[in-house]
Amino acid sequence: MAHAVSTNLSVIIPSKDINDHDTPSQSFTLVKKTTTILQQALTTRVALISVTATTSTPSISISSTRTPQPITLTLGLLSDPEQSRRLVDHGPPANDREAAASFRAFWGEKAELRRFKDGSILESVVWNCRTTEERYSIVKRIVRYVIARHLSAGVAGDIVFLTPSLLGMIVPPAQVVNTFVRTEGDAFITLGEAFEAFVRHLKDLKDMPLAISSVIPVSDGLTYTSVYPPYAQNYTHLSAQQPGSYYTPVHEAIIQLEGSGKWPDDLRAIQKVKIGLFLHMASQLEASHSVATHVGLENSDVDIANAGYLDVVYEHGYAFRVRIQHDPNHREAQLIERSLKNKALAYVERTKFETALKRYQDTFIRGSAHAQALHALRGKHYFLPHAIRLMKRWISAHMLSPQVSPRAIELLVAYVFVHPHPYASPASAEVGFLRTVKLLATWDWRKDPLVIDLNGSLTTSSYESISKAFTTFRKQDPGIAHSAWSLYTNYDAAGSCWTKDRPGKVIAARITALARSSLEVISKDSGTVKVFVSFRYLLILANIHYSFDRL
């Protein structure tokens, strides 16, 4: 069974709906009835159902008639993260009249007869959802419906869900939404489909001197981790918007070409060949599809680093940016490393080569590896991207986004999913987010590195080597001028590719303090914690009634 997540809610059942006068305990009868109803409604969506009842029954004399009192039900559901999101509940076949009648009596107008791809005709209940967030709340919709139908018709709107729902924090503001193309469905899936079409257009290009072997999506929109959903932009409306109220995200990818021995060995010449390829690709794309292209230049301060990229803007509202990795064995990095071995290299030149090497590794080696790891983890942990988005929003609300690399945030959240001990892996976006806040509040980054085993390949000796490397690094930099956070991964043995320069130790200490403040608010408040955003604090999380010992 997949890891489960708890959902807590409470509802008051009015006395008029409690009409069993033959039981010595109306609370017990109501608990039993509610449990039976929820088991029938939720089936495999939940692994455990807990129902408790409380009432304020006044004392009465033995000769008096008992008067029914309202009863407060508190429900705890341990839901399966995979099953809880399914859209269809299958009932009995249509030819089983008795079972079908019972199914329809239970579900009422929600029940319908449907034919499925395998030819079966079944009674069914369909929970229509347009977005991932709506699928996330299917269990809540079911609970509201069956309690109102079978217990008390007037309480559906009064049900209080005690488990927090933070997904509203990553919904775009209205002024941003106004610039989007109105589309149905999940924005990330729609972007993925547009990206697949873009890849097909690239691979269909003719007269390419080298074939495109693969196109690796690396930007946060394509890894499902952008704070706001990446809807297509409505370019015709942008001119009417206020400056600063919109932005056009550019979704980045790496083009990998097949190997060839014909590439020059001069680093500057390699960059010029890449730009020539971009110009060739741009002309063909504009001739074959309704796109606008632009070849841009970058790294002008280091002429041996990657010099250009190609932007492709589609009329349907998406823009993609690609860079070329011309050799599958990273020939550019090898040429730079060869030059760095020259002991007679002048200091200025050495600094230039070191900068070029880091930029190449961050873009074509570590950047690609990071994105591919996120894609793999998303298949194992459905709510990882949602938790990452919430964590980025939290950092942004504290005005700290420029001080922390987005990839460092992604690694922090990934850590609580791949190293959840002593708990199970988070099975909701909220729990993943809260555990990351707890990690930031309790992690002594001055003395301890964070080792994130993204694919389970790190061995005991790997951990020992990392520990020794970190100890040596801290001794060489006791003032922590660099790498306040040391995040070691399978692709980064140095632990500093995303954290060498940011956050600095002052910002790292500030993040720790903010995380502790958030935990304090969550732990002390027994009711609703309202959203309060200022330059210093983000006091989030509504209706949190559980302790962090249970996360």
PDB file of N, CA, C and O in Angstrom, residues 452-520:
ATOM      1  N   ILE A 452      21.484  14.298  -0.113  1.00  0.00           N
ATOM      2  CA  ILE A 452      20.227  13.913  -0.759  1.00  0.00           C
ATOM      3  C   ILE A 452      20.520  12.822  -1.768  1.00  0.00           C
ATOM      4  O   ILE A 452      21.109  13.077  -2.827  1.00  0.00           O
ATOM      5  N   ASP A 453      20.132  11.596  -1.444  1.00  0.00           N
ATOM      6  CA  ASP A 453      20.340  10.463  -2.344  1.00  0.00           C
ATOM      7  C   ASP A 453      19.139  10.380  -3.275  1.00  0.00           C
ATOM      8  O   ASP A 453      18.113   9.768  -2.958  1.00  0.00           O
ATOM      9  N   LEU A 454      19.242  10.994  -4.429  1.00  0.00           N
ATOM     10  CA  LEU A 454      18.103  11.156  -5.314  1.00  0.00           C
ATOM     11  C   LEU A 454      17.653   9.862  -5.980  1.00  0.00           C
ATOM     12  O   LEU A 454      16.484   9.725  -6.337  1.00  0.00           O
ATOM     13  N   ASN A 455      18.557   8.928  -6.151  1.00  0.00           N
ATOM     14  CA  ASN A 455      18.185   7.685  -6.840  1.00  0.00           C
ATOM     15  C   ASN A 455      18.590   6.422  -6.091  1.00  0.00           C
ATOM     16  O   ASN A 455      18.531   5.325  -6.647  1.00  0.00           O
ATOM     17  N   GLY A 456      19.009   6.558  -4.826  1.00  0.00           N
ATOM     18  CA  GLY A 456      19.351   5.386  -4.021  1.00  0.00           C
ATOM     19  C   GLY A 456      20.685   4.757  -4.339  1.00  0.00           C
ATOM     20  O   GLY A 456      20.933   3.614  -3.946  1.00  0.00           O
ATOM     21  N   SER A 457      21.561   5.490  -5.008  1.00  0.00           N
ATOM     22  CA  SER A 457      22.837   4.903  -5.429  1.00  0.00           C
ATOM     23  C   SER A 457      23.996   5.189  -4.477  1.00  0.00           C
ATOM     24  O   SER A 457      25.078   4.623  -4.638  1.00  0.00           O
ATOM     25  N   LEU A 458      23.806   6.073  -3.497  1.00  0.00           N
ATOM     26  CA  LEU A 458      24.897   6.395  -2.577  1.00  0.00           C
ATOM     27  C   LEU A 458      25.132   5.251  -1.598  1.00  0.00           C
ATOM     28  O   LEU A 458      24.186   4.696  -1.029  1.00  0.00           O
ATOM     29  N   THR A 459      26.391   4.910  -1.405  1.00  0.00           N
ATOM     30  CA  THR A 459      26.767   3.813  -0.511  1.00  0.00           C
ATOM     31  C   THR A 459      27.273   4.372   0.820  1.00  0.00           C
ATOM     32  O   THR A 459      27.418   5.590   0.999  1.00  0.00           O
ATOM     33  N   THR A 460      27.546   3.455   1.737  1.00  0.00           N
ATOM     34  CA  THR A 460      28.087   3.871   3.039  1.00  0.00           C
ATOM     35  C   THR A 460      29.404   4.610   2.865  1.00  0.00           C
ATOM     36  O   THR A 460      29.658   5.630   3.524  1.00  0.00           O
ATOM     37  N   SER A 461      30.232   4.116   1.962  1.00  0.00           N
ATOM     38  CA  SER A 461      31.510   4.794   1.718  1.00  0.00           C
ATOM     39  C   SER A 461      31.296   6.184   1.121  1.00  0.00           C
ATOM     40  O   SER A 461      32.079   7.109   1.380  1.00  0.00           O
ATOM     41  N   SER A 462      30.220   6.348   0.335  1.00  0.00           N
ATOM     42  CA  SER A 462      29.909   7.667  -0.222  1.00  0.00           C
ATOM     43  C   SER A 462      29.599   8.646   0.898  1.00  0.00           C
ATOM     44  O   SER A 462      30.084   9.796   0.895  1.00  0.00           O
ATOM     45  N   TYR A 463      28.830   8.208   1.862  1.00  0.00           N
ATOM     46  CA  TYR A 463      28.487   9.081   2.989  1.00  0.00           C
ATOM     47  C   TYR A 463      29.741   9.424   3.809  1.00  0.00           C
ATOM     48  O   TYR A 463      29.892  10.556   4.278  1.00  0.00           O
ATOM     49  N   GLU A 464      30.610   8.447   3.977  1.00  0.00           N
ATOM     50  CA  GLU A 464      31.843   8.704   4.729  1.00  0.00           C
ATOM     51  C   GLU A 464      32.726   9.706   3.999  1.00  0.00           C
ATOM     52  O   GLU A 464      33.310  10.614   4.625  1.00  0.00           O
ATOM     53  N   SER A 465      32.820   9.577   2.690  1.00  0.00           N
ATOM     54  CA  SER A 465      33.626  10.515   1.899  1.00  0.00           C
ATOM     55  C   SER A 465      33.051  11.919   1.961  1.00  0.00           C
ATOM     56  O   SER A 465      33.789  12.912   2.080  1.00  0.00           O
ATOM     57  N   ILE A 466      31.725  12.006   1.912  1.00  0.00           N
ATOM     58  CA  ILE A 466      31.069  13.313   1.986  1.00  0.00           C
ATOM     59  C   ILE A 466      31.319  13.951   3.342  1.00  0.00           C
ATOM     60  O   ILE A 466      31.606  15.156   3.448  1.00  0.00           O
ATOM     61  N   SER A 467      31.246  13.160   4.393  1.00  0.00           N
ATOM     62  CA  SER A 467      31.478  13.689   5.747  1.00  0.00           C
ATOM     63  C   SER A 467      32.899  14.236   5.881  1.00  0.00           C
ATOM     64  O   SER A 467      33.116  15.327   6.427  1.00  0.00           O
ATOM     65  N   LYS A 468      33.864  13.507   5.358  1.00  0.00           N
ATOM     66  CA  LYS A 468      35.256  13.965   5.428  1.00  0.00           C
ATOM     67  C   LYS A 468      35.458  15.228   4.589  1.00  0.00           C
ATOM     68  O   LYS A 468      36.141  16.169   5.007  1.00  0.00           O
ATOM     69  N   ALA A 469      34.861  15.234   3.407  1.00  0.00           N
ATOM     70  CA  ALA A 469      35.001  16.401   2.525  1.00  0.00           C
ATOM     71  C   ALA A 469      34.392  17.642   3.174  1.00  0.00           C
ATOM     72  O   ALA A 469      34.961  18.742   3.099  1.00  0.00           O
ATOM     73  N   PHE A 470      33.253  17.475   3.818  1.00  0.00           N
ATOM     74  CA  PHE A 470      32.606  18.616   4.468  1.00  0.00           C
ATOM     75  C   PHE A 470      33.446  19.137   5.636  1.00  0.00           C
ATOM     76  O   PHE A 470      33.612  20.346   5.806  1.00  0.00           O
ATOM     77  N   THR A 471      33.992  18.215   6.431  1.00  0.00           N
ATOM     78  CA  THR A 471      34.830  18.620   7.564  1.00  0.00           C
ATOM     79  C   THR A 471      36.041  19.401   7.081  1.00  0.00           C
ATOM     80  O   THR A 471      36.399  20.452   7.641  1.00  0.00           O
ATOM     81  N   THR A 472      36.670  18.911   6.013  1.00  0.00           N
ATOM     82  CA  THR A 472      37.831  19.604   5.450  1.00  0.00           C
ATOM     83  C   THR A 472      37.449  20.974   4.916  1.00  0.00           C
ATOM     84  O   THR A 472      38.167  21.970   5.118  1.00  0.00           O
ATOM     85  N   PHE A 473      36.303  21.048   4.240  1.00  0.00           N
ATOM     86  CA  PHE A 473      35.844  22.303   3.664  1.00  0.00           C
ATOM     87  C   PHE A 473      35.584  23.348   4.742  1.00  0.00           C
ATOM     88  O   PHE A 473      35.972  24.506   4.607  1.00  0.00           O
ATOM     89  N   ARG A 474      34.941  22.937   5.848  1.00  0.00           N
ATOM     90  CA  ARG A 474      34.659  23.888   6.920  1.00  0.00           C
ATOM     91  C   ARG A 474      35.951  24.357   7.599  1.00  0.00           C
ATOM     92  O   ARG A 474      36.063  25.516   8.013  1.00  0.00           O
ATOM     93  N   LYS A 475      36.934  23.481   7.719  1.00  0.00           N
ATOM     94  CA  LYS A 475      38.218  23.895   8.309  1.00  0.00           C
ATOM     95  C   LYS A 475      38.922  24.921   7.438  1.00  0.00           C
ATOM     96  O   LYS A 475      39.586  25.839   7.948  1.00  0.00           O
ATOM     97  N   GLN A 476      38.773  24.778   6.119  1.00  0.00           N
ATOM     98  CA  GLN A 476      39.403  25.726   5.198  1.00  0.00           C
ATOM     99  C   GLN A 476      38.653  27.059   5.149  1.00  0.00           C
ATOM    100  O   GLN A 476      39.230  28.075   4.775  1.00  0.00           O
ATOM    101  N   ASP A 477      37.375  27.031   5.542  1.00  0.00           N
ATOM    102  CA  ASP A 477      36.557  28.247   5.512  1.00  0.00           C
ATOM    103  C   ASP A 477      35.784  28.361   6.826  1.00  0.00           C
ATOM    104  O   ASP A 477      34.557  28.252   6.855  1.00  0.00           O
ATOM    105  N   PRO A 478      36.485  28.612   7.930  1.00  0.00           N
ATOM    106  CA  PRO A 478      35.814  28.637   9.243  1.00  0.00           C
ATOM    107  C   PRO A 478      34.807  29.780   9.378  1.00  0.00           C
ATOM    108  O   PRO A 478      33.868  29.692  10.164  1.00  0.00           O
ATOM    109  N   GLY A 479      34.996  30.848   8.635  1.00  0.00           N
ATOM    110  CA  GLY A 479      34.065  31.968   8.696  1.00  0.00           C
ATOM    111  C   GLY A 479      32.830  31.778   7.843  1.00  0.00           C
ATOM    112  O   GLY A 479      31.945  32.640   7.828  1.00  0.00           O
ATOM    113  N   ILE A 480      32.770  30.657   7.114  1.00  0.00           N
ATOM    114  CA  ILE A 480      31.642  30.321   6.221  1.00  0.00           C
ATOM    115  C   ILE A 480      31.380  31.472   5.256  1.00  0.00           C
ATOM    116  O   ILE A 480      30.288  32.038   5.183  1.00  0.00           O
ATOM    117  N   ALA A 481      32.398  31.839   4.529  1.00  0.00           N
ATOM    118  CA  ALA A 481      32.249  32.870   3.495  1.00  0.00           C
ATOM    119  C   ALA A 481      31.519  32.320   2.278  1.00  0.00           C
ATOM    120  O   ALA A 481      30.925  33.075   1.505  1.00  0.00           O
ATOM    121  N   HIS A 482      31.566  30.995   2.088  1.00  0.00           N
ATOM    122  CA  HIS A 482      30.896  30.341   0.965  1.00  0.00           C
ATOM    123  C   HIS A 482      30.151  29.110   1.463  1.00  0.00           C
ATOM    124  O   HIS A 482      30.492  28.520   2.479  1.00  0.00           O
ATOM    125  N   SER A 483      29.123  28.763   0.708  1.00  0.00           N
ATOM    126  CA  SER A 483      28.379  27.517   0.945  1.00  0.00           C
ATOM    127  C   SER A 483      27.908  27.372   2.391  1.00  0.00           C
ATOM    128  O   SER A 483      28.281  26.438   3.093  1.00  0.00           O
ATOM    129  N   ALA A 484      27.076  28.313   2.823  1.00  0.00           N
ATOM    130  CA  ALA A 484      26.457  28.163   4.143  1.00  0.00           C
ATOM    131  C   ALA A 484      25.653  26.865   4.180  1.00  0.00           C
ATOM    132  O   ALA A 484      25.703  26.119   5.162  1.00  0.00           O
ATOM    133  N   TRP A 485      24.933  26.606   3.102  1.00  0.00           N
ATOM    134  CA  TRP A 485      24.254  25.324   2.944  1.00  0.00           C
ATOM    135  C   TRP A 485      25.125  24.418   2.086  1.00  0.00           C
ATOM    136  O   TRP A 485      25.546  24.814   1.002  1.00  0.00           O
ATOM    137  N   SER A 486      25.385  23.222   2.554  1.00  0.00           N
ATOM    138  CA  SER A 486      26.111  22.226   1.756  1.00  0.00           C
ATOM    139  C   SER A 486      25.138  21.106   1.413  1.00  0.00           C
ATOM    140  O   SER A 486      24.728  20.342   2.288  1.00  0.00           O
ATOM    141  N   LEU A 487      24.742  21.050   0.153  1.00  0.00           N
ATOM    142  CA  LEU A 487      23.763  20.080  -0.314  1.00  0.00           C
ATOM    143  C   LEU A 487      24.446  19.096  -1.260  1.00  0.00           C
ATOM    144  O   LEU A 487      24.682  19.399  -2.425  1.00  0.00           O
ATOM    145  N   TYR A 488      24.771  17.937  -0.740  1.00  0.00           N
ATOM    146  CA  TYR A 488      25.448  16.913  -1.539  1.00  0.00           C
ATOM    147  C   TYR A 488      24.405  16.015  -2.205  1.00  0.00           C
ATOM    148  O   TYR A 488      23.437  15.585  -1.575  1.00  0.00           O
ATOM    149  N   THR A 489      24.625  15.736  -3.479  1.00  0.00           N
ATOM    150  CA  THR A 489      23.718  14.863  -4.220  1.00  0.00           C
ATOM    151  C   THR A 489      24.530  13.856  -5.024  1.00  0.00           C
ATOM    152  O   THR A 489      25.761  13.882  -5.026  1.00  0.00           O
ATOM    153  N   ASN A 490      23.817  12.995  -5.732  1.00  0.00           N
ATOM    154  CA  ASN A 490      24.481  11.999  -6.570  1.00  0.00           C
ATOM    155  C   ASN A 490      25.280  12.649  -7.691  1.00  0.00           C
ATOM    156  O   ASN A 490      26.282  12.103  -8.152  1.00  0.00           O
ATOM    157  N   TYR A 491      24.838  13.820  -8.144  1.00  0.00           N
ATOM    158  CA  TYR A 491      25.527  14.477  -9.255  1.00  0.00           C
ATOM    159  C   TYR A 491      26.456  15.590  -8.802  1.00  0.00           C
ATOM    160  O   TYR A 491      27.101  16.233  -9.628  1.00  0.00           O
ATOM    161  N   ASP A 492      26.503  15.881  -7.499  1.00  0.00           N
ATOM    162  CA  ASP A 492      27.341  16.975  -7.001  1.00  0.00           C
ATOM    163  C   ASP A 492      28.113  16.517  -5.774  1.00  0.00           C
ATOM    164  O   ASP A 492      27.620  16.594  -4.648  1.00  0.00           O
ATOM    165  N   ALA A 493      29.329  16.050  -5.996  1.00  0.00           N
ATOM    166  CA  ALA A 493      30.160  15.569  -4.894  1.00  0.00           C
ATOM    167  C   ALA A 493      30.750  16.706  -4.077  1.00  0.00           C
ATOM    168  O   ALA A 493      31.242  16.487  -2.963  1.00  0.00           O
ATOM    169  N   ALA A 494      30.692  17.942  -4.598  1.00  0.00           N
ATOM    170  CA  ALA A 494      31.233  19.085  -3.862  1.00  0.00           C
ATOM    171  C   ALA A 494      30.208  19.706  -2.918  1.00  0.00           C
ATOM    172  O   ALA A 494      30.557  20.423  -1.986  1.00  0.00           O
ATOM    173  N   GLY A 495      28.928  19.467  -3.177  1.00  0.00           N
ATOM    174  CA  GLY A 495      27.879  19.968  -2.304  1.00  0.00           C
ATOM    175  C   GLY A 495      27.625  21.455  -2.391  1.00  0.00           C
ATOM    176  O   GLY A 495      27.010  22.024  -1.490  1.00  0.00           O
ATOM    177  N   SER A 496      28.091  22.103  -3.450  1.00  0.00           N
ATOM    178  CA  SER A 496      27.987  23.565  -3.488  1.00  0.00           C
ATOM    179  C   SER A 496      27.593  24.127  -4.847  1.00  0.00           C
ATOM    180  O   SER A 496      27.662  25.338  -5.039  1.00  0.00           O
ATOM    181  N   CYS A 497      27.173  23.292  -5.790  1.00  0.00           N
ATOM    182  CA  CYS A 497      26.916  23.834  -7.127  1.00  0.00           C
ATOM    183  C   CYS A 497      25.746  24.816  -7.128  1.00  0.00           C
ATOM    184  O   CYS A 497      25.734  25.765  -7.908  1.00  0.00           O
ATOM    185  N   TRP A 498      24.759  24.640  -6.254  1.00  0.00           N
ATOM    186  CA  TRP A 498      23.637  25.576  -6.199  1.00  0.00           C
ATOM    187  C   TRP A 498      23.712  26.497  -4.981  1.00  0.00           C
ATOM    188  O   TRP A 498      22.832  27.347  -4.807  1.00  0.00           O
ATOM    189  N   THR A 499      24.711  26.321  -4.121  1.00  0.00           N
ATOM    190  CA  THR A 499      24.732  27.076  -2.858  1.00  0.00           C
ATOM    191  C   THR A 499      26.075  27.731  -2.561  1.00  0.00           C
ATOM    192  O   THR A 499      26.288  28.211  -1.447  1.00  0.00           O
ATOM    193  N   LYS A 500      26.980  27.775  -3.518  1.00  0.00           N
ATOM    194  CA  LYS A 500      28.309  28.324  -3.234  1.00  0.00           C
ATOM    195  C   LYS A 500      28.237  29.790  -2.807  1.00  0.00           C
ATOM    196  O   LYS A 500      28.902  30.209  -1.851  1.00  0.00           O
ATOM    197  N   ASP A 501      27.429  30.569  -3.495  1.00  0.00           N
ATOM    198  CA  ASP A 501      27.371  32.004  -3.217  1.00  0.00           C
ATOM    199  C   ASP A 501      26.081  32.451  -2.535  1.00  0.00           C
ATOM    200  O   ASP A 501      26.019  33.541  -1.986  1.00  0.00           O
ATOM    201  N   ARG A 502      25.069  31.640  -2.590  1.00  0.00           N
ATOM    202  CA  ARG A 502      23.797  31.972  -1.953  1.00  0.00           C
ATOM    203  C   ARG A 502      23.090  30.714  -1.482  1.00  0.00           C
ATOM    204  O   ARG A 502      23.204  29.682  -2.157  1.00  0.00           O
ATOM    205  N   PRO A 503      22.455  30.769  -0.329  1.00  0.00           N
ATOM    206  CA  PRO A 503      22.368  31.904   0.587  1.00  0.00           C
ATOM    207  C   PRO A 503      23.654  32.077   1.388  1.00  0.00           C
ATOM    208  O   PRO A 503      24.326  31.100   1.709  1.00  0.00           O
ATOM    209  N   GLY A 504      23.996  33.309   1.700  1.00  0.00           N
ATOM    210  CA  GLY A 504      25.100  33.571   2.610  1.00  0.00           C
ATOM    211  C   GLY A 504      24.704  33.177   4.022  1.00  0.00           C
ATOM    212  O   GLY A 504      23.545  32.883   4.303  1.00  0.00           O
ATOM    213  N   LYS A 505      25.655  33.221   4.924  1.00  0.00           N
ATOM    214  CA  LYS A 505      25.372  32.754   6.285  1.00  0.00           C
ATOM    215  C   LYS A 505      24.338  33.626   6.992  1.00  0.00           C
ATOM    216  O   LYS A 505      23.573  33.126   7.821  1.00  0.00           O
ATOM    217  N   VAL A 506      24.303  34.917   6.677  1.00  0.00           N
ATOM    218  CA  VAL A 506      23.307  35.796   7.302  1.00  0.00           C
ATOM    219  C   VAL A 506      21.906  35.423   6.837  1.00  0.00           C
ATOM    220  O   VAL A 506      20.971  35.307   7.645  1.00  0.00           O
ATOM    221  N   ILE A 507      21.752  35.210   5.540  1.00  0.00           N
ATOM    222  CA  ILE A 507      20.447  34.826   5.003  1.00  0.00           C
ATOM    223  C   ILE A 507      20.064  33.434   5.493  1.00  0.00           C
ATOM    224  O   ILE A 507      18.903  33.169   5.833  1.00  0.00           O
ATOM    225  N   ALA A 508      21.038  32.514   5.533  1.00  0.00           N
ATOM    226  CA  ALA A 508      20.757  31.165   6.023  1.00  0.00           C
ATOM    227  C   ALA A 508      20.262  31.206   7.465  1.00  0.00           C
ATOM    228  O   ALA A 508      19.316  30.497   7.834  1.00  0.00           O
ATOM    229  N   ALA A 509      20.889  32.037   8.284  1.00  0.00           N
ATOM    230  CA  ALA A 509      20.449  32.181   9.675  1.00  0.00           C
ATOM    231  C   ALA A 509      19.054  32.787   9.744  1.00  0.00           C
ATOM    232  O   ALA A 509      18.233  32.401  10.597  1.00  0.00           O
ATOM    233  N   ARG A 510      18.777  33.729   8.850  1.00  0.00           N
ATOM    234  CA  ARG A 510      17.457  34.347   8.826  1.00  0.00           C
ATOM    235  C   ARG A 510      16.385  33.329   8.446  1.00  0.00           C
ATOM    236  O   ARG A 510      15.293  33.304   9.030  1.00  0.00           O
ATOM    237  N   ILE A 511      16.668  32.480   7.470  1.00  0.00           N
ATOM    238  CA  ILE A 511      15.710  31.453   7.065  1.00  0.00           C
ATOM    239  C   ILE A 511      15.447  30.494   8.220  1.00  0.00           C
ATOM    240  O   ILE A 511      14.300  30.092   8.470  1.00  0.00           O
ATOM    241  N   THR A 512      16.493  30.120   8.940  1.00  0.00           N
ATOM    242  CA  THR A 512      16.317  29.258  10.107  1.00  0.00           C
ATOM    243  C   THR A 512      15.397  29.910  11.135  1.00  0.00           C
ATOM    244  O   THR A 512      14.489  29.276  11.671  1.00  0.00           O
ATOM    245  N   ALA A 513      15.619  31.199  11.394  1.00  0.00           N
ATOM    246  CA  ALA A 513      14.791  31.913  12.370  1.00  0.00           C
ATOM    247  C   ALA A 513      13.340  32.000  11.909  1.00  0.00           C
ATOM    248  O   ALA A 513      12.407  31.833  12.712  1.00  0.00           O
ATOM    249  N   LEU A 514      13.130  32.265  10.626  1.00  0.00           N
ATOM    250  CA  LEU A 514      11.768  32.344  10.097  1.00  0.00           C
ATOM    251  C   LEU A 514      11.061  31.002  10.195  1.00  0.00           C
ATOM    252  O   LEU A 514       9.872  30.933  10.528  1.00  0.00           O
ATOM    253  N   ALA A 515      11.781  29.924   9.888  1.00  0.00           N
ATOM    254  CA  ALA A 515      11.190  28.595   9.981  1.00  0.00           C
ATOM    255  C   ALA A 515      10.802  28.271  11.426  1.00  0.00           C
ATOM    256  O   ALA A 515       9.732  27.711  11.689  1.00  0.00           O
ATOM    257  N   ARG A 516      11.649  28.637  12.379  1.00  0.00           N
ATOM    258  CA  ARG A 516      11.333  28.396  13.786  1.00  0.00           C
ATOM    259  C   ARG A 516      10.125  29.212  14.221  1.00  0.00           C
ATOM    260  O   ARG A 516       9.283  28.722  14.994  1.00  0.00           O
ATOM    261  N   SER A 517      10.033  30.435  13.737  1.00  0.00           N
ATOM    262  CA  SER A 517       8.869  31.253  14.066  1.00  0.00           C
ATOM    263  C   SER A 517       7.587  30.637  13.515  1.00  0.00           C
ATOM    264  O   SER A 517       6.552  30.627  14.191  1.00  0.00           O
ATOM    265  N   SER A 518       7.659  30.130  12.306  1.00  0.00           N
ATOM    266  CA  SER A 518       6.489  29.484  11.713  1.00  0.00           C
ATOM    267  C   SER A 518       6.079  28.261  12.516  1.00  0.00           C
ATOM    268  O   SER A 518       4.891  28.035  12.772  1.00  0.00           O
ATOM    269  N   LEU A 519       7.048  27.460  12.921  1.00  0.00           N
ATOM    270  CA  LEU A 519       6.743  26.290  13.736  1.00  0.00           C
ATOM    271  C   LEU A 519       6.109  26.685  15.062  1.00  0.00           C
ATOM    272  O   LEU A 519       5.189  26.028  15.549  1.00  0.00           O
ATOM    273  N   GLU A 520       6.601  27.746  15.639  1.00  0.00           N
ATOM    274  CA  GLU A 520       6.062  28.197  16.920  1.00  0.00           C
ATOM    275  C   GLU A 520       4.605  28.616  16.776  1.00  0.00           C
ATOM    276  O   GLU A 520       3.763  28.285  17.618  1.00  0.00           O
TER     277      GLU A 520
END
